[in-house]
PDB file of C-alpha atoms in Angstrom:
ATOM      1  CA  CYS A 872     103.920  88.262 106.166  1.00 55.00           C
ATOM      2  CA  PHE A 873     100.873  90.512 106.637  1.00 55.00           C
ATOM      3  CA  GLY A 874      98.464  87.595 106.944  1.00 57.00           C
ATOM      4  CA  GLU A 875      94.991  88.849 106.179  1.00 53.00           C
ATOM      5  CA  LYS A 876      95.831  92.414 107.117  1.00 63.00           C
ATOM      6  CA  ASP A 877      96.412  95.191 104.643  1.00 76.00           C
ATOM      7  CA  PHE A 878      99.722  97.005 104.342  1.00 78.00           C
ATOM      8  CA  ARG A 879      98.959  99.747 106.872  1.00 82.00           C
ATOM      9  CA  SER A 880      97.349  97.562 109.508  1.00 85.00           C
ATOM     10  CA  GLY A 881     100.131  94.983 109.112  1.00 87.00           C
ATOM     11  CA  LEU A 882     102.670  97.610 110.137  1.00 92.00           C
ATOM     12  CA  GLU A 883     100.727  99.746 112.622  1.00 92.00           C
ATOM     13  CA  ASN A 884     101.950  97.878 115.730  1.00 94.00           C
ATOM     14  CA  GLY A 885     105.584  98.264 114.616  1.00 96.00           C
ATOM     15  CA  ILE A 886     106.490  94.621 115.247  1.00 96.00           C
ATOM     16  CA  LEU A 887     107.350  93.762 111.634  1.00 94.00           C
ATOM     17  CA  LEU A 888     109.294  96.994 111.276  1.00 96.00           C
ATOM     18  CA  CYS A 889     111.367  96.249 114.385  1.00 97.00           C
ATOM     19  CA  GLU A 890     111.962  92.695 113.161  1.00 95.00           C
ATOM     20  CA  LEU A 891     113.158  94.163 109.873  1.00 93.00           C
ATOM     21  CA  LEU A 892     115.704  96.304 111.735  1.00 95.00           C
ATOM     22  CA  CYS A 893     116.871  93.222 113.647  1.00 94.00           C
ATOM     23  CA  SER A 894     117.553  91.461 110.353  1.00 92.00           C
ATOM     24  CA  ILE A 895     119.492  94.438 109.000  1.00 93.00           C
ATOM     25  CA  ARG A 896     121.591  95.003 112.114  1.00 94.00           C
ATOM     26  CA  PRO A 897     121.267  92.432 114.895  1.00 94.00           C
ATOM     27  CA  GLY A 898     121.140  94.092 118.295  1.00 94.00           C
ATOM     28  CA  LEU A 899     119.854  97.415 116.962  1.00 95.00           C
ATOM     29  CA  VAL A 900     116.471  96.760 118.590  1.00 97.00           C
ATOM     30  CA  GLN A 901     116.837  95.687 122.202  1.00 95.00           C
ATOM     31  CA  LYS A 902     113.210  94.728 122.806  1.00 96.00           C
ATOM     32  CA  ILE A 903     110.071  94.508 120.708  1.00 97.00           C
ATOM     33  CA  ASN A 904     106.887  95.274 122.629  1.00 97.00           C
ATOM     34  CA  ARG A 905     104.413  92.545 121.621  1.00 96.00           C
ATOM     35  CA  LEU A 906     101.517  93.671 123.807  1.00 96.00           C
ATOM     36  CA  PRO A 907      98.347  94.254 121.755  1.00 92.00           C
ATOM     37  CA  SER A 908      97.872  97.903 122.652  1.00 93.00           C
ATOM     38  CA  PRO A 909      98.169 101.203 120.796  1.00 92.00           C
ATOM     39  CA  ILE A 910     100.833 102.396 123.255  1.00 94.00           C
ATOM     40  CA  ALA A 911     102.946  99.300 122.568  1.00 96.00           C
ATOM     41  CA  GLY A 912     102.614 100.009 118.854  1.00 95.00           C
ATOM     42  CA  LEU A 913     103.750 103.606 119.288  1.00 95.00           C
ATOM     43  CA  ASP A 914     106.672 102.393 121.387  1.00 97.00           C
ATOM     44  CA  ASN A 915     107.728  99.990 118.615  1.00 98.00           C
ATOM     45  CA  LEU A 916     107.361 102.676 115.954  1.00 98.00           C
ATOM     46  CA  SER A 917     109.564 105.024 117.990  1.00 97.00           C
ATOM     47  CA  VAL A 918     112.175 102.271 118.357  1.00 98.00           C
ATOM     48  CA  PHE A 919     112.000 101.635 114.604  1.00 98.00           C
ATOM     49  CA  LEU A 920     112.428 105.304 113.707  1.00 98.00           C
ATOM     50  CA  ARG A 921     115.374 105.711 116.106  1.00 98.00           C
ATOM     51  CA  GLY A 922     116.932 102.612 114.562  1.00 97.00           C
ATOM     52  CA  CYS A 923     116.494 104.095 111.100  1.00 97.00           C
ATOM     53  CA  GLU A 924     118.314 107.220 112.261  1.00 98.00           C
ATOM     54  CA  GLU A 925     121.145 105.056 113.607  1.00 96.00           C
ATOM     55  CA  LEU A 926     121.392 103.491 110.159  1.00 96.00           C
ATOM     56  CA  GLY A 927     121.819 106.954 108.664  1.00 95.00           C
ATOM     57  CA  LEU A 928     118.330 107.970 107.586  1.00 96.00           C
ATOM     58  CA  LYS A 929     117.550 111.661 107.938  1.00 96.00           C
ATOM     59  CA  GLY A 930     114.433 113.109 109.524  1.00 95.00           C
ATOM     60  CA  SER A 931     113.035 114.023 106.108  1.00 94.00           C
ATOM     61  CA  GLN A 932     113.194 110.337 105.118  1.00 94.00           C
ATOM     62  CA  LEU A 933     111.183 109.132 108.114  1.00 97.00           C
ATOM     63  CA  PHE A 934     107.436 108.833 108.465  1.00 97.00           C
ATOM     64  CA  ASN A 935     105.542 110.092 111.492  1.00 95.00           C
ATOM     65  CA  PRO A 936     104.134 107.369 113.805  1.00 94.00           C
ATOM     66  CA  GLY A 937     100.686 108.868 113.206  1.00 91.00           C
ATOM     67  CA  ASP A 938     100.999 107.910 109.540  1.00 92.00           C
ATOM     68  CA  LEU A 939     100.155 104.322 110.516  1.00 90.00           C
ATOM     69  CA  GLN A 940      97.192 105.078 112.790  1.00 79.00           C
ATOM     70  CA  ASP A 941      93.851 103.523 111.873  1.00 67.00           C
ATOM     71  CA  THR A 942      91.873 105.978 109.802  1.00 59.00           C
ATOM     72  CA  SER A 943      89.148 103.627 108.560  1.00 59.00           C
ATOM     73  CA  ILE A 944      86.410 105.572 110.356  1.00 57.00           C
ATOM     74  CA  GLN A 945      87.364 108.752 108.530  1.00 52.00           C
ATOM     75  CA  ALA A 946      87.999 107.125 105.137  1.00 49.00           C
ATOM     76  CA  ASN A 947      84.696 108.308 103.645  1.00 58.00           C
ATOM     77  CA  LEU A 948      85.723 111.918 103.650  1.00 70.00           C
ATOM     78  CA  ARG A 949      87.536 113.093 100.545  1.00 71.00           C
ATOM     79  CA  LEU A 950      90.090 115.112 102.496  1.00 75.00           C
ATOM     80  CA  GLU A 951      90.838 112.147 104.741  1.00 76.00           C
ATOM     81  CA  ARG A 952      91.430 109.926 101.717  1.00 75.00           C
ATOM     82  CA  GLU A 953      93.974 112.450 100.465  1.00 77.00           C
ATOM     83  CA  ARG A 954      95.674 112.441 103.857  1.00 80.00           C
ATOM     84  CA  ASN A 955      95.694 108.640 103.906  1.00 80.00           C
ATOM     85  CA  VAL A 956      97.491 108.565 100.565  1.00 80.00           C
ATOM     86  CA  ARG A 957     100.082 111.029 101.856  1.00 84.00           C
ATOM     87  CA  LYS A 958     100.566 109.022 105.045  1.00 88.00           C
ATOM     88  CA  LEU A 959     100.997 105.763 103.169  1.00 86.00           C
ATOM     89  CA  LYS A 960     103.424 107.485 100.822  1.00 86.00           C
ATOM     90  CA  ASN A 961     105.477 108.631 103.834  1.00 91.00           C
ATOM     91  CA  VAL A 962     105.716 105.076 105.180  1.00 92.00           C
ATOM     92  CA  LEU A 963     106.753 103.705 101.797  1.00 89.00           C
ATOM     93  CA  ILE A 964     109.401 106.397 101.391  1.00 89.00           C
ATOM     94  CA  THR A 965     110.917 105.405 104.746  1.00 93.00           C
ATOM     95  CA  ILE A 966     110.963 101.752 103.720  1.00 91.00           C
ATOM     96  CA  PHE A 967     112.588 102.731 100.430  1.00 87.00           C
ATOM     97  CA  TRP A 968     115.390 104.651 102.188  1.00 90.00           C
ATOM     98  CA  LEU A 969     115.840 101.883 104.737  1.00 93.00           C
ATOM     99  CA  GLY A 970     116.307  99.470 101.851  1.00 88.00           C
ATOM    100  CA  LYS A 971     118.967 101.729 100.380  1.00 86.00           C
ATOM    101  CA  ALA A 972     120.724 102.030 103.763  1.00 90.00           C
ATOM    102  CA  SER A 973     120.650  98.276 104.335  1.00 90.00           C
ATOM    103  CA  SER A 974     122.464  97.643 101.060  1.00 84.00           C
ATOM    104  CA  VAL A 975     125.592  99.306 102.482  1.00 85.00           C
ATOM    105  CA  CYS A 976     125.279  97.974 106.036  1.00 87.00           C
ATOM    106  CA  PRO A 977     128.197  95.534 106.610  1.00 87.00           C
ATOM    107  CA  SER A 978     126.200  93.293 108.962  1.00 85.00           C
ATOM    108  CA  TYR A 979     123.381  92.796 106.459  1.00 87.00           C
ATOM    109  CA  ASP A 980     123.678  90.029 103.898  1.00 86.00           C
ATOM    110  CA  GLY A 981     120.023  89.638 102.960  1.00 84.00           C
ATOM    111  CA  PRO A 982     118.187  90.702  99.833  1.00 81.00           C
ATOM    112  CA  VAL A 983     118.932  94.133  98.395  1.00 78.00           C
ATOM    113  CA  LEU A 984     116.154  96.559  97.507  1.00 75.00           C
ATOM    114  CA  ASN A 985     114.948  96.035  93.960  1.00 77.00           C
ATOM    115  CA  LEU A 986     113.534  99.312  92.683  1.00 68.00           C
ATOM    116  CA  ARG A 987     111.071  97.595  90.329  1.00 74.00           C
ATOM    117  CA  GLU A 988     109.781  95.418  93.171  1.00 73.00           C
ATOM    118  CA  PHE A 989     109.426  98.499  95.351  1.00 74.00           C
ATOM    119  CA  GLU A 990     107.413 100.265  92.669  1.00 70.00           C
ATOM    120  CA  GLY A 991     105.227  97.156  92.406  1.00 71.00           C
ATOM    121  CA  LEU A 992     104.625  97.188  96.156  1.00 66.00           C
ATOM    122  CA  LEU A 993     103.795 100.860  95.982  1.00 66.00           C
ATOM    123  CA  GLY A 994     101.341 100.238  93.181  1.00 67.00           C
ATOM    124  CA  LYS A 995      99.586  97.435  95.072  1.00 62.00           C
ATOM    125  CA  ALA A 996      99.438  99.391  98.298  1.00 55.00           C
ATOM    126  CA  LEU A 997      97.932 102.438  96.655  1.00 56.00           C
ATOM    127  CA  SER A 998      95.706 100.768  94.070  1.00 57.00           C
ATOM    128  CA  CYS A 999      92.728 100.706  96.423  1.00 47.00           C
ATOM    129  CA  PHE A1000      93.001 104.473  96.787  1.00 45.00           C
ATOM    130  CA  ARG A1001      93.245 105.076  93.029  1.00 46.00           C
ATOM    131  CA  MET A1002      89.835 103.561  92.404  1.00 45.00           C
ATOM    132  CA  THR A1003      88.125 105.814  94.942  1.00 42.00           C
ATOM    133  CA  MET A1004      89.947 109.077  94.360  1.00 42.00           C
ATOM    134  CA  PRO A1005      89.500 111.878  91.891  1.00 43.00           C
ATOM    135  CA  PRO A1006      92.167 111.836  89.149  1.00 46.00           C
ATOM    136  CA  PHE A1007      93.971 114.887  90.523  1.00 42.00           C
ATOM    137  CA  ILE A1008      94.947 112.916  93.644  1.00 40.00           C
ATOM    138  CA  CYS A1009      96.741 110.328  91.541  1.00 42.00           C
ATOM    139  CA  VAL A1010      98.481 113.026  89.523  1.00 41.00           C
ATOM    140  CA  TYR A1011      99.628 115.112  92.491  1.00 42.00           C
ATOM    141  CA  PHE A1012     100.244 112.497  95.176  1.00 41.00           C
ATOM    142  CA  ILE A1013     100.852 109.069  93.684  1.00 40.00           C
ATOM    143  CA  GLU A1014     102.601 109.598  90.356  1.00 44.00           C
ATOM    144  CA  PRO A1015     105.307 111.936  91.778  1.00 44.00           C
ATOM    145  CA  LEU A1016     106.354 109.167  94.159  1.00 40.00           C
ATOM    146  CA  PHE A1017     106.888 106.796  91.242  1.00 40.00           C
ATOM    147  CA  ASN A1018     108.867 109.468  89.420  1.00 42.00           C
ATOM    148  CA  SER A1019     111.074 110.423  92.379  1.00 40.00           C
ATOM    149  CA  ALA A1020     111.742 106.792  93.301  1.00 40.00           C
ATOM    150  CA  SER A1021     112.779 105.882  89.763  1.00 40.00           C
ATOM    151  CA  GLN A1022     115.317 108.725  89.686  1.00 40.00           C
ATOM    152  CA  LEU A1023     117.155 107.388  92.750  1.00 40.00           C
TER     153      LEU A1023
END
């Protein structure tokens, strides 16, 4: 569903995320802004995050819209790579909690979140960072996410 885009760039305009909410609870998203502009993307991300709150997610389970902004220009800096990992982790955590919320939503009869599949997605999404980061980044940022997700 991402086409040739990577995980972050496939979600940055918020369209897929809003479509996901529509499949979980029809009518939750009134309008998806399909204009190819950063403002339209931020609008969709705000709609998505409000929809997540309506489904019961708490603020601590939601990413910040800035977590999906394009950071490719800054990716050469070590500190920016660390921030990118944290931002991607935040997005994945929101998707994880949305999956949990959808499993108890009466209007949703689609697939239920499979924790092993989620961990696989997480591994694929972060694998490009693992190869370019010092080991301490993996230990402090990536591995704790696997551990906390498997305890839920």
